[in-house]
């Protein structure tokens, strides 16, 4: 049982305010991912939970204990660092035993836990090696093993996969997910990679400039982003944006930009009506754009000049100019299309997003 | 390695290297040859027919025997060893703790303090020995090994502190953070993690501190007076240069024997020493 709650958490380094009023409840056994661009305050938040950074104001609780003043050694947490931070002068077994020795565990118990963790991670054969004799992936496993043997209340991960090559990263991502299912320990994971965030997180916190932008399950962030930043950050390739003006056309609201005129459907229309005459940002994901067919209503179609064709095998990415805006569409791999072609495209009206031009909040 | 034609390799690589090695090693060779050359050859005029400066066909141990029989050389060796060892241990202990504090504890004015310590290292010994002589006299330490053991740290501690500070800064701070999350206090994290990782750095500063005190001249010359208290550098120069007469044979024998312990220490730790100076900590 371990819940972590952050209440009005703030951190200032001299004059820079890096974490601003973070309020969050991480549930028991939950895998919570903090994601955001570098400098958004996610790592600082994690380090405050670990007790490695002092808190400027606010409160952190683990279960019902306020831990603000409790040193890291007494918080019963384990942390996996980006550079693994393996103790270079100790063997793999020594690295894993260190935390238990510090806590005065019996020798037999230490051995049992090390063997157990090693078999979970498949590093039984490496126990006598020194960290410098290990590959990146093996070091990563040892760092995980060192956290597992402690059997802590909370796991903290600080970008643990970012030093691995792309292939290994995907593999370790899957293993981390399995590991969490097996151990079921509350985990807080920091990453700048939105794919990791989407695939690993039970819930995801998106941060920017020290502010929490949105907290929610991965699909919730993907389908109903709270603002333009979240919309652009989650999803790859990123969501397309076009600056539009909201106008009324024969009773129904329309988003209008040079070369683009899109009728707004159902509920979105109702919300947009209140903002008629105002500027807004229209958002549409690349996968929600397709080649127009007879079934598409004319108000959901637009013309595009293809500038670059990126053939990925499983799909084709079209980089195109639509009026003043640059957009990317993901289309069927069977489509025959070349650069400088002119296409008629359509979008799925139900998948449109609209953001206020000033506040950037979703409309 | 220089790429390209043979003549390029000779001009830019081999010849400069040979010259460099020659300049470095010739004084040692000269020292060795002089040590084993009988006096008759040493004082032969340069224009004599059988003048042969770089080699001898009649090697002798007379200078080394002279050193041990007619002077207190063995005693000087012991003095030097004792003083160098104790002052190195004191300086290392203080330097490691101070270096760690300056590198890792974010206390106010840490930067300024670090610079101040460095500046004390820059004060020339030729100036500092005057006030130090006063202090030594007041504490009645003159003409005893403690006069040097307690004054050598005045330049060894700043030196060790700076070397260790740089080394500690190069150790990723995550190592220590991880240890502290793992359940170690700051002190335990330092003792079990940081200091073992810093062993190459500690060895390097220890070796250099040992060499500095082994070779130190001016304090030893000023603070020690009786022949049985002297260190090797002072003893050899004060007892074997009498007036304007240089006893070259014993002088060189003393220099040769005096440099052997340092050479042994260096060769013993050479691997650690190199990695300490290049500051490589591999994770």
Coordinates of C-alpha atoms in Angstrom, one line a residue:
Chain A
X1 CA 0.0 0.0 0.0
X2 CA 1.5 3.3 -1.0
X3 CA -0.2 6.5 -2.2
X4 CA 1.9 9.5 -3.0
X5 CA 0.1 12.9 -2.9
X6 CA 1.6 16.2 -3.9
X7 CA -0.2 19.3 -2.6
X8 CA 0.5 22.8 -3.9
X9 CA 4.1 21.7 -4.5
X10 CA 6.5 24.5 -5.6
X11 CA 10.2 24.6 -6.2
X12 CA 12.4 27.7 -6.8
X13 CA 16.1 27.7 -7.6
X14 CA 17.2 31.2 -6.6
X15 CA 14.9 33.2 -8.9
X16 CA 13.8 30.5 -11.3
X17 CA 10.5 29.0 -10.5
X18 CA 10.7 25.4 -11.9
X19 CA 7.7 23.6 -10.3
X20 CA 4.5 25.5 -9.9
X21 CA 1.6 24.5 -7.7
X22 CA 1.6 20.8 -8.6
X23 CA -1.4 19.0 -7.1
X24 CA -1.6 15.3 -7.7
X25 CA -2.6 12.1 -6.2
X26 CA -0.8 9.0 -7.3
X27 CA -2.9 6.0 -6.4
X28 CA -1.7 2.7 -4.8
X29 CA 0.0 0.4 -7.4
X30 CA -0.4 3.0 -10.1
X31 CA 2.2 3.6 -12.8
X32 CA 2.3 7.3 -13.1
X33 CA 4.3 8.9 -15.9
X34 CA 5.5 12.5 -15.9
X35 CA 6.2 13.7 -19.5
X36 CA 7.1 17.0 -20.9
X37 CA 9.9 18.8 -22.8
X38 CA 13.3 19.3 -21.0
X39 CA 13.1 22.0 -18.4
X40 CA 9.5 21.5 -17.7
X41 CA 10.1 20.5 -14.0
X42 CA 9.3 16.8 -14.2
X43 CA 12.6 15.6 -13.0
X44 CA 12.7 18.2 -10.2
X45 CA 9.3 17.0 -9.1
X46 CA 10.6 13.4 -9.0
X47 CA 13.7 14.4 -7.1
X48 CA 11.5 16.2 -4.5
X49 CA 9.5 13.0 -4.1
X50 CA 12.8 11.2 -3.6
X51 CA 14.0 13.8 -1.1
X52 CA 17.0 14.8 -3.1
X53 CA 15.7 18.4 -3.6
X54 CA 14.3 20.5 -0.8
X55 CA 10.7 21.7 -1.2
X56 CA 10.2 25.4 -1.5
X57 CA 6.6 25.2 -0.5
X58 CA 3.8 22.7 -0.4
X59 CA 3.6 19.2 0.9
X60 CA 4.4 15.6 -0.2
X61 CA 2.8 12.7 1.5
X62 CA 3.6 9.0 1.1
X63 CA 0.5 7.3 2.5
X64 CA -0.5 9.5 5.3
X65 CA 3.0 10.7 6.4
X66 CA 4.2 14.1 5.3
X67 CA 7.7 13.5 4.1
X68 CA 8.9 17.0 3.4
X69 CA 11.6 16.9 6.1
X70 CA 12.3 13.1 6.0
X71 CA 15.7 12.3 4.5
X72 CA 15.8 10.1 1.4
X73 CA 17.1 7.0 3.3
X74 CA 14.0 7.0 5.5
X75 CA 11.3 7.4 2.8
X76 CA 11.3 3.7 1.7
X77 CA 11.7 4.5 -2.0
X78 CA 14.0 3.2 -4.7
X79 CA 15.2 5.1 -7.6
X80 CA 16.6 4.2 -11.0
X81 CA 18.7 6.9 -12.5
X82 CA 19.2 7.9 -16.1
X83 CA 22.9 7.0 -16.0
X84 CA 22.2 4.0 -13.8
X85 CA 24.5 5.2 -11.1
X86 CA 25.9 1.8 -10.5
X87 CA 28.6 1.7 -7.8
X88 CA 31.7 1.1 -10.1
X89 CA 33.8 -0.5 -7.4
X90 CA 31.3 -3.2 -6.4
X91 CA 30.1 -6.3 -8.2
X92 CA 26.6 -6.6 -9.5
X93 CA 25.7 -8.6 -6.4
X94 CA 27.4 -5.9 -4.2
X95 CA 25.4 -3.2 -5.9
X96 CA 22.2 -5.0 -5.2
X97 CA 23.2 -5.8 -1.6
X98 CA 24.3 -2.3 -0.7
X99 CA 20.8 -1.0 0.2
X100 CA 20.0 -4.1 2.2
X101 CA 23.3 -4.0 4.1
X102 CA 22.7 -0.4 5.0
X103 CA 19.3 -1.5 6.4
X104 CA 21.0 -4.3 8.3
X105 CA 19.3 -7.2 6.7
X106 CA 20.4 -10.8 7.5
X107 CA 22.9 -12.3 5.1
X108 CA 20.7 -15.1 4.1
X109 CA 17.8 -12.8 3.4
X110 CA 20.0 -10.5 1.3
X111 CA 21.2 -13.5 -0.8
X112 CA 17.6 -14.7 -1.2
X113 CA 16.4 -11.4 -2.5
X114 CA 19.4 -10.9 -4.8
X115 CA 18.8 -14.3 -6.4
X116 CA 15.1 -13.7 -6.7
X117 CA 15.6 -10.3 -8.4
X118 CA 18.3 -11.7 -10.6
X119 CA 16.1 -14.4 -11.9
X120 CA 13.2 -12.0 -12.6
X121 CA 15.6 -9.8 -14.6
X122 CA 17.6 -12.7 -16.2
X123 CA 21.0 -11.5 -14.8
X124 CA 21.9 -14.6 -12.7
X125 CA 25.1 -15.1 -14.7
X126 CA 26.3 -11.6 -14.1
X127 CA 26.3 -11.4 -10.3
X128 CA 30.1 -11.4 -9.9
X129 CA 30.8 -9.0 -12.7
X130 CA 31.8 -5.3 -12.2
X131 CA 29.5 -2.7 -13.8
X132 CA 32.2 -1.7 -16.4
X133 CA 32.1 -5.3 -17.8
X134 CA 28.4 -4.9 -18.6
X135 CA 26.6 -3.7 -21.7
X136 CA 24.1 -0.8 -21.5
X137 CA 21.1 -3.1 -21.3
X138 CA 22.7 -5.2 -18.6
X139 CA 23.5 -2.2 -16.5
X140 CA 19.9 -1.1 -16.9
X141 CA 18.8 -4.4 -15.5
X142 CA 21.2 -4.2 -12.6
X143 CA 19.9 -0.8 -11.8
X144 CA 16.4 -2.2 -11.8
X145 CA 17.5 -5.2 -9.7
X146 CA 19.0 -2.8 -7.1
X147 CA 15.6 -1.2 -6.8
X148 CA 13.6 -4.4 -6.8
X149 CA 15.6 -6.1 -4.0
X150 CA 14.7 -3.3 -1.7
X151 CA 11.0 -4.0 -2.0
X152 CA 10.2 -0.3 -1.5
X153 CA 6.9 1.4 -1.2
X154 CA 7.5 3.5 -4.3
X155 CA 9.7 3.1 -7.4
X156 CA 11.0 6.3 -9.0
X157 CA 12.4 6.2 -12.5
X158 CA 14.3 9.1 -14.0
X159 CA 14.4 8.7 -17.7
X160 CA 15.8 5.2 -17.3
X161 CA 15.7 4.2 -21.0
X162 CA 17.1 7.3 -22.6
X163 CA 20.7 6.0 -22.6
X164 CA 19.8 2.9 -24.5
X165 CA 19.7 2.5 -28.3
X166 CA 16.3 2.6 -30.0
X167 CA 15.8 -1.2 -30.3
X168 CA 16.8 -2.0 -26.8
X169 CA 14.6 0.8 -25.5
X170 CA 11.5 -0.7 -27.1
X171 CA 12.5 -4.1 -25.6
X172 CA 13.1 -2.7 -22.1
X173 CA 9.9 -0.7 -22.3
X174 CA 7.9 -3.9 -22.6
X175 CA 9.9 -5.5 -19.8
X176 CA 9.3 -2.6 -17.5
X177 CA 5.6 -2.9 -18.2
X178 CA 5.6 -6.7 -17.4
X179 CA 7.7 -6.0 -14.3
X180 CA 5.2 -3.5 -13.0
X181 CA 2.3 -5.9 -13.5
X182 CA 4.2 -8.6 -11.6
X183 CA 5.4 -6.4 -8.7
X184 CA 2.5 -4.1 -8.5
X185 CA 4.3 -1.3 -6.7
X186 CA 3.4 2.4 -7.0
X187 CA 5.7 3.8 -9.6
X188 CA 6.6 7.3 -10.8
X189 CA 8.3 7.5 -14.1
X190 CA 9.8 10.5 -15.8
X191 CA 10.4 10.7 -19.5
X192 CA 10.5 13.2 -22.3
X193 CA 9.4 10.5 -24.8
X194 CA 5.6 10.6 -25.3
X195 CA 5.6 7.1 -26.7
X196 CA 7.0 5.7 -23.4
X197 CA 4.5 7.8 -21.6
X198 CA 1.6 6.5 -23.6
X199 CA 2.7 2.8 -23.5
X200 CA 3.8 2.6 -19.9
X201 CA 1.5 4.9 -17.9
X202 CA -1.7 3.9 -16.2
X203 CA -2.0 7.7 -16.1
X204 CA 0.1 10.4 -17.5
X205 CA 1.0 13.9 -16.3
X206 CA 1.9 16.4 -19.0
X207 CA 4.0 19.2 -17.7
X208 CA 5.3 22.4 -19.3
X209 CA 7.2 25.3 -17.7
X210 CA 6.6 23.9 -14.3
X211 CA 2.8 23.8 -14.7
X212 CA 0.8 20.6 -14.9
X213 CA -1.0 20.8 -18.2
X214 CA -3.2 17.7 -17.9
X215 CA -3.5 14.5 -16.0
X216 CA -5.3 11.5 -17.4
X217 CA -5.2 8.1 -18.9
X218 CA -3.1 7.9 -22.1
X219 CA -6.1 7.7 -24.5
X220 CA -7.9 10.5 -22.6
X221 CA -4.9 12.7 -23.3
X222 CA -4.8 11.6 -26.9
X223 CA -8.5 12.0 -27.6
X224 CA -9.4 15.0 -25.5
X225 CA -6.3 17.1 -24.9
X226 CA -7.0 19.9 -22.5
X227 CA -5.0 22.4 -24.5
X228 CA -3.0 23.0 -27.6
X229 CA 0.3 22.0 -25.9
X230 CA -0.9 18.6 -24.8
X231 CA -2.5 18.1 -28.2
X232 CA 0.8 18.8 -30.0
X233 CA 2.9 16.9 -27.5
X234 CA 1.0 13.6 -27.4
X235 CA 0.9 11.6 -30.7
X236 CA 3.4 11.1 -33.4
X237 CA 3.5 12.5 -36.0
X238 CA 2.2 15.5 -34.1
X239 CA -1.3 17.0 -34.5
X240 CA -1.7 19.5 -37.3
X241 CA -2.7 23.0 -36.4
X242 CA -4.2 25.8 -38.5
X243 CA -5.0 29.3 -37.4
X244 CA -8.7 29.9 -38.2
X245 CA -11.4 32.4 -37.6
X246 CA -14.8 31.1 -36.3
X247 CA -17.6 32.4 -38.5
X248 CA -21.3 31.7 -38.9
X249 CA -22.4 30.3 -42.3
X250 CA -26.1 30.0 -42.8
X251 CA -26.7 29.1 -39.1
X252 CA -23.9 26.6 -38.7
X253 CA -20.4 27.5 -37.4
X254 CA -17.5 27.2 -39.7
X255 CA -13.7 27.4 -39.1
X256 CA -12.2 29.5 -41.8
X257 CA -8.6 30.1 -43.0
X258 CA -7.1 31.0 -46.4
X259 CA -7.6 27.8 -48.5
X260 CA -9.5 26.0 -45.7
X261 CA -13.1 26.1 -44.8
X262 CA -14.3 23.4 -42.4
X263 CA -17.8 22.9 -41.1
X264 CA -17.8 22.1 -37.4
X265 CA -19.9 19.1 -36.3
X266 CA -22.4 18.5 -33.5
X267 CA -21.1 19.3 -30.0
X268 CA -18.0 21.2 -31.2
X269 CA -20.4 23.5 -33.1
X270 CA -22.3 24.3 -30.0
X271 CA -19.2 25.2 -28.1
X272 CA -17.8 27.1 -31.0
X273 CA -20.9 29.2 -31.5
X274 CA -20.2 31.1 -28.3
X275 CA -16.9 32.3 -29.8
X276 CA -18.2 33.3 -33.2
X277 CA -16.0 36.0 -34.8
X278 CA -13.0 35.1 -32.6
X279 CA -9.7 33.6 -33.7
X280 CA -9.0 30.0 -32.9
X281 CA -6.6 27.1 -33.7
X282 CA -8.0 24.1 -35.5
X283 CA -6.3 20.8 -34.7
X284 CA -6.5 17.5 -36.6
X285 CA -4.3 14.5 -36.3
X286 CA -2.5 13.2 -39.4
X287 CA -4.3 9.8 -39.1
X288 CA -7.7 11.5 -39.2
X289 CA -7.0 12.9 -42.7
X290 CA -7.7 10.8 -45.8
X291 CA -8.2 11.1 -49.6
X292 CA -11.6 12.6 -50.2
X293 CA -14.3 10.2 -51.6
X294 CA -17.8 10.8 -52.7
X295 CA -19.0 9.9 -49.2
X296 CA -17.3 12.9 -47.7
X297 CA -19.3 16.0 -47.2
X298 CA -17.9 19.0 -49.1
X299 CA -17.6 21.1 -45.9
X300 CA -15.1 18.5 -44.6
X301 CA -12.9 18.5 -47.7
X302 CA -9.9 20.8 -48.6
X303 CA -7.3 21.0 -51.3
X304 CA -3.6 20.4 -50.5
X305 CA -0.3 20.7 -52.4
X306 CA 2.0 17.7 -51.6
X307 CA 5.5 18.9 -50.8
X308 CA 7.2 15.8 -49.5
X309 CA 6.2 12.1 -49.6
X310 CA 7.6 10.0 -46.7
X311 CA 7.2 6.3 -47.5
X312 CA 7.3 4.4 -44.2
X313 CA 6.1 1.0 -45.5
X314 CA 3.2 0.7 -43.1
X315 CA 1.9 4.1 -44.0
X316 CA 2.7 7.2 -46.1
X317 CA 3.3 10.5 -44.5
X318 CA 2.4 13.5 -46.8
X319 CA 3.9 16.8 -45.9
X320 CA 1.6 19.3 -47.6
X321 CA 0.7 22.9 -47.8
X322 CA -3.0 23.8 -47.1
X323 CA -3.5 27.4 -47.7
X324 CA -1.1 29.1 -45.3
X325 CA -0.7 26.1 -43.1
X326 CA 1.7 23.2 -43.3
X327 CA 0.1 19.8 -42.5
X328 CA 1.0 16.2 -42.4
X329 CA -1.4 13.4 -43.4
X330 CA -0.9 9.7 -42.8
X331 CA -2.5 7.8 -45.7
X332 CA -2.7 4.2 -47.0
X333 CA 0.6 2.7 -48.1
X334 CA -1.0 1.7 -51.4
X335 CA -1.7 5.2 -52.5
X336 CA 0.3 6.3 -55.6
X337 CA 1.3 9.9 -54.9
X338 CA 4.3 12.1 -55.8
X339 CA 5.7 15.4 -54.6
X340 CA 3.9 18.4 -56.1
X341 CA 0.7 16.5 -56.7
X342 CA -2.5 18.3 -55.9
X343 CA -4.9 16.3 -53.8
X344 CA -8.4 16.6 -52.5
X345 CA -8.4 15.5 -48.9
X346 CA -11.1 15.1 -46.3
X347 CA -11.0 14.9 -42.5
X348 CA -13.1 13.0 -39.9
X349 CA -15.4 15.7 -38.5
X350 CA -15.7 13.8 -35.2
X351 CA -12.0 14.0 -34.6
X352 CA -11.6 17.8 -35.0
X353 CA -10.1 19.8 -32.1
X354 CA -10.5 23.5 -31.5
X355 CA -8.3 25.6 -29.2
X356 CA -8.8 29.2 -28.1
X357 CA -6.2 31.4 -29.9
X358 CA -5.4 33.3 -26.7
X359 CA -5.6 30.9 -23.8
X360 CA -4.8 27.8 -26.0
X361 CA -7.4 25.9 -23.9
X362 CA -9.6 23.4 -25.8
X363 CA -12.9 24.8 -26.9
Chain B
X1 CA 50.9 8.1 -34.7
X2 CA 51.7 10.4 -37.7
X3 CA 50.5 9.0 -41.0
X4 CA 52.4 9.2 -44.2
X5 CA 55.8 8.8 -45.6
X6 CA 58.7 7.4 -43.6
X7 CA 60.7 10.7 -43.6
X8 CA 57.6 12.4 -42.1
X9 CA 57.4 10.0 -39.3
X10 CA 61.0 10.4 -38.5
X11 CA 60.9 14.3 -38.6
X12 CA 57.7 14.7 -36.7
X13 CA 57.6 11.7 -34.5
X14 CA 60.7 9.6 -33.9
X15 CA 63.4 12.3 -33.8
X16 CA 61.5 14.7 -31.4
X17 CA 60.7 11.7 -29.3
X18 CA 64.3 10.5 -29.1
X19 CA 65.5 14.1 -28.2
X20 CA 62.8 14.3 -25.5
X21 CA 63.7 11.0 -24.0
X22 CA 67.4 11.9 -24.1
X23 CA 66.9 15.3 -22.4
X24 CA 64.8 13.6 -19.7
X25 CA 67.0 10.6 -19.0
X26 CA 70.6 12.0 -19.5
X27 CA 70.8 13.6 -16.0
X28 CA 69.9 10.2 -14.5
X29 CA 72.5 8.5 -16.6
X30 CA 75.1 11.1 -15.6
X31 CA 74.2 10.6 -11.9
X32 CA 74.6 6.8 -12.2
X33 CA 77.9 7.0 -14.0
X34 CA 79.3 9.5 -11.6
X35 CA 78.3 7.4 -8.6
X36 CA 80.3 4.4 -9.8
X37 CA 83.3 6.3 -11.1
X38 CA 86.5 6.4 -9.1
X39 CA 87.8 9.8 -7.9
X40 CA 90.9 9.5 -10.1
X41 CA 88.6 9.6 -13.2
X42 CA 86.2 12.2 -11.8
X43 CA 88.9 14.8 -11.4
X44 CA 90.8 14.1 -14.6
X45 CA 91.2 17.2 -16.8
X46 CA 89.0 17.3 -19.9
X47 CA 92.0 17.5 -22.3
X48 CA 93.8 14.5 -20.8
X49 CA 94.5 11.7 -23.3
X50 CA 92.4 9.0 -21.5
X51 CA 89.5 11.4 -20.7
X52 CA 86.3 9.4 -21.0
X53 CA 83.3 11.3 -19.5
X54 CA 80.4 8.9 -20.4
X55 CA 81.7 5.6 -19.3
X56 CA 84.0 4.0 -16.8
X57 CA 86.0 0.8 -17.0
X58 CA 86.8 0.8 -13.2
X59 CA 83.4 0.9 -11.5
X60 CA 83.7 1.3 -7.7
X61 CA 81.4 1.4 -4.7
X62 CA 83.7 3.7 -2.7
X63 CA 81.3 6.7 -2.9
X64 CA 78.4 4.7 -1.6
X65 CA 80.5 3.3 1.2
X66 CA 81.7 6.8 2.0
X67 CA 78.1 7.9 2.2
X68 CA 77.2 5.3 4.8
X69 CA 80.5 5.3 6.7
X70 CA 81.5 9.0 6.8
X71 CA 78.1 10.7 6.8
X72 CA 74.7 10.1 8.6
X73 CA 73.1 9.2 5.2
X74 CA 71.1 6.2 6.6
X75 CA 69.7 8.5 9.3
X76 CA 68.9 11.1 6.7
X77 CA 67.0 8.6 4.7
X78 CA 65.0 7.5 7.7
X79 CA 64.3 11.1 8.6
X80 CA 63.1 12.0 5.2
X81 CA 60.9 8.9 4.9
X82 CA 59.3 9.5 8.3
X83 CA 58.7 13.2 7.7
X84 CA 57.3 12.6 4.2
X85 CA 55.1 9.8 5.2
X86 CA 53.5 11.5 8.3
X87 CA 53.0 14.8 6.6
X88 CA 51.5 13.1 3.5
X89 CA 49.1 11.2 5.7
X90 CA 48.0 14.3 7.6
X91 CA 47.6 16.3 4.4
X92 CA 45.7 13.6 2.6
X93 CA 43.3 13.2 5.5
X94 CA 42.6 16.9 5.6
X95 CA 42.6 17.3 1.8
X96 CA 40.1 14.5 1.2
X97 CA 37.7 15.8 3.7
X98 CA 38.1 19.4 2.6
X99 CA 37.9 18.5 -1.1
X100 CA 34.7 16.5 -0.5
X101 CA 33.1 19.4 1.4
X102 CA 34.1 22.0 -1.2
X103 CA 32.9 19.8 -4.1
X104 CA 29.7 18.4 -2.6
X105 CA 28.3 20.4 0.3
X106 CA 26.6 23.5 -0.9
X107 CA 27.4 25.7 2.0
X108 CA 27.6 29.5 1.7
X109 CA 30.9 30.9 0.3
X110 CA 32.1 27.4 -0.7
X111 CA 33.5 28.9 -3.9
X112 CA 35.3 31.8 -2.2
X113 CA 36.8 29.4 0.4
X114 CA 38.0 27.1 -2.3
X115 CA 39.8 30.0 -4.0
X116 CA 41.2 31.2 -0.7
X117 CA 42.7 27.8 -0.1
X118 CA 44.2 27.8 -3.5
X119 CA 45.8 31.2 -3.0
X120 CA 47.6 30.0 0.2
X121 CA 49.2 27.4 -2.1
X122 CA 50.5 30.2 -4.3
X123 CA 52.3 32.0 -1.4
X124 CA 56.0 31.2 -2.1
X125 CA 57.8 29.1 0.5
X126 CA 60.7 31.5 0.3
X127 CA 58.4 34.2 1.9
X128 CA 56.5 31.9 4.2
X129 CA 59.5 30.4 6.0
X130 CA 60.2 33.7 7.8
X131 CA 57.0 33.9 9.8
X132 CA 57.0 30.1 10.1
X133 CA 60.5 30.1 11.7
X134 CA 59.1 32.4 14.3
X135 CA 56.2 30.0 15.0
X136 CA 58.6 27.0 15.1
X137 CA 60.8 28.8 17.6
X138 CA 57.8 29.8 19.8
X139 CA 56.6 26.3 20.0
X140 CA 60.2 25.0 20.6
X141 CA 59.9 22.6 17.6
X142 CA 63.2 23.7 16.0
X143 CA 65.6 20.9 15.0
X144 CA 63.0 18.2 15.3
X145 CA 61.1 16.3 12.6
X146 CA 57.9 17.8 13.9
X147 CA 59.1 21.2 12.6
X148 CA 58.7 19.8 9.1
X149 CA 55.8 17.5 9.7
X150 CA 53.7 20.4 10.8
X151 CA 54.9 22.9 8.3
X152 CA 54.7 20.8 5.1
X153 CA 50.9 20.6 5.3
X154 CA 50.8 24.4 4.8
X155 CA 51.4 23.7 1.1
X156 CA 50.4 20.1 0.9
X157 CA 46.9 20.5 2.3
X158 CA 45.9 23.2 -0.3
X159 CA 47.4 21.1 -3.0
X160 CA 45.6 17.9 -1.9
X161 CA 42.4 19.8 -1.4
X162 CA 42.4 21.1 -4.9
X163 CA 43.3 17.9 -6.6
X164 CA 40.6 16.0 -4.6
X165 CA 38.0 18.7 -5.1
X166 CA 38.5 18.3 -8.9
X167 CA 38.3 14.6 -8.6
X168 CA 35.2 14.5 -6.4
X169 CA 33.5 16.9 -8.8
X170 CA 34.1 14.4 -11.7
X171 CA 32.3 11.6 -9.8
X172 CA 28.6 11.7 -10.9
X173 CA 26.5 13.0 -8.0
X174 CA 23.9 10.4 -8.8
X175 CA 26.2 7.7 -7.2
X176 CA 25.9 9.5 -3.9
X177 CA 22.2 10.3 -4.3
X178 CA 21.5 6.6 -5.1
X179 CA 23.4 5.6 -2.0
X180 CA 21.4 8.0 0.1
X181 CA 18.2 6.6 -1.3
X182 CA 19.5 3.1 -0.7
X183 CA 19.7 3.9 3.0
X184 CA 23.1 5.5 3.6
X185 CA 23.6 8.7 5.5
X186 CA 25.8 11.3 3.9
X187 CA 28.8 10.1 5.9
X188 CA 28.2 6.4 5.0
X189 CA 27.7 7.4 1.4
X190 CA 31.0 9.1 1.4
X191 CA 32.9 6.3 3.2
X192 CA 31.4 3.4 1.3
X193 CA 30.8 4.8 -2.2
X194 CA 32.6 8.1 -2.9
X195 CA 36.0 7.5 -1.3
X196 CA 36.4 4.0 -2.8
X197 CA 35.6 5.4 -6.2
X198 CA 38.1 8.2 -5.6
X199 CA 41.0 5.9 -4.7
X200 CA 42.9 6.7 -7.9
X201 CA 42.6 10.4 -7.1
X202 CA 43.6 9.9 -3.5
X203 CA 46.7 7.8 -4.6
X204 CA 47.7 10.5 -7.1
X205 CA 47.6 13.3 -4.6
X206 CA 49.3 11.1 -2.0
X207 CA 52.2 10.3 -4.4
X208 CA 52.6 13.9 -5.4
X209 CA 52.4 15.1 -1.8
X210 CA 55.0 12.4 -0.8
X211 CA 57.3 13.5 -3.6
X212 CA 56.9 17.2 -2.7
X213 CA 57.8 16.6 0.9
X214 CA 60.6 14.2 0.0
X215 CA 62.3 16.8 -2.2
X216 CA 61.5 19.8 0.0
X217 CA 64.6 21.9 0.6
X218 CA 64.1 25.3 2.1
X219 CA 62.1 24.5 5.2
X220 CA 64.3 21.6 5.9
X221 CA 67.4 23.8 5.5
X222 CA 66.0 26.5 7.8
X223 CA 64.3 24.5 10.5
X224 CA 66.9 21.7 11.0
X225 CA 70.4 22.3 12.1
X226 CA 72.1 19.2 13.7
X227 CA 73.5 16.7 11.2
X228 CA 71.5 13.7 12.6
X229 CA 68.1 15.5 12.1
X230 CA 68.7 16.5 8.5
X231 CA 66.8 15.2 5.5
X232 CA 68.5 13.8 2.4
X233 CA 68.3 16.9 0.2
X234 CA 69.7 19.1 2.9
X235 CA 72.1 16.6 4.4
X236 CA 73.7 15.7 1.0
X237 CA 74.2 19.4 0.0
X238 CA 75.3 20.7 3.4
X239 CA 77.7 17.9 4.3
X240 CA 79.1 17.0 0.9
X241 CA 79.8 20.5 -0.4
X242 CA 82.4 21.9 1.9
X243 CA 83.4 25.4 1.1
X244 CA 84.1 25.4 -2.6
X245 CA 84.9 21.7 -2.7
X246 CA 82.2 19.4 -4.3
X247 CA 82.5 15.8 -3.4
X248 CA 80.9 14.7 -6.7
X249 CA 81.0 11.0 -6.2
X250 CA 79.2 10.8 -2.8
X251 CA 76.9 13.7 -3.9
X252 CA 75.7 11.8 -6.9
X253 CA 75.5 8.6 -4.9
X254 CA 73.3 10.4 -2.4
X255 CA 71.1 11.8 -5.1
X256 CA 70.8 8.3 -6.7
X257 CA 69.9 6.5 -3.5
X258 CA 67.6 9.4 -2.5
X259 CA 65.6 9.1 -5.7
X260 CA 65.1 5.3 -5.5
X261 CA 62.2 5.3 -3.0
X262 CA 60.3 7.8 -5.0
X263 CA 60.8 5.8 -8.1
X264 CA 59.6 2.7 -6.4
X265 CA 56.5 4.4 -5.1
X266 CA 55.7 5.8 -8.6
X267 CA 56.2 2.5 -10.4
X268 CA 54.0 0.7 -7.9
X269 CA 51.0 2.9 -8.4
X270 CA 51.6 4.1 -11.9
X271 CA 48.3 2.7 -13.3
X272 CA 46.2 4.3 -10.6
X273 CA 48.3 7.4 -10.8
X274 CA 47.6 7.9 -14.5
X275 CA 43.8 7.2 -14.3
X276 CA 43.8 9.6 -11.2
X277 CA 45.3 12.5 -13.2
X278 CA 43.0 11.9 -16.2
X279 CA 40.1 11.7 -13.8
X280 CA 38.3 8.8 -15.5
X281 CA 35.4 7.3 -13.5
X282 CA 33.6 4.7 -15.5
X283 CA 30.1 3.9 -14.5

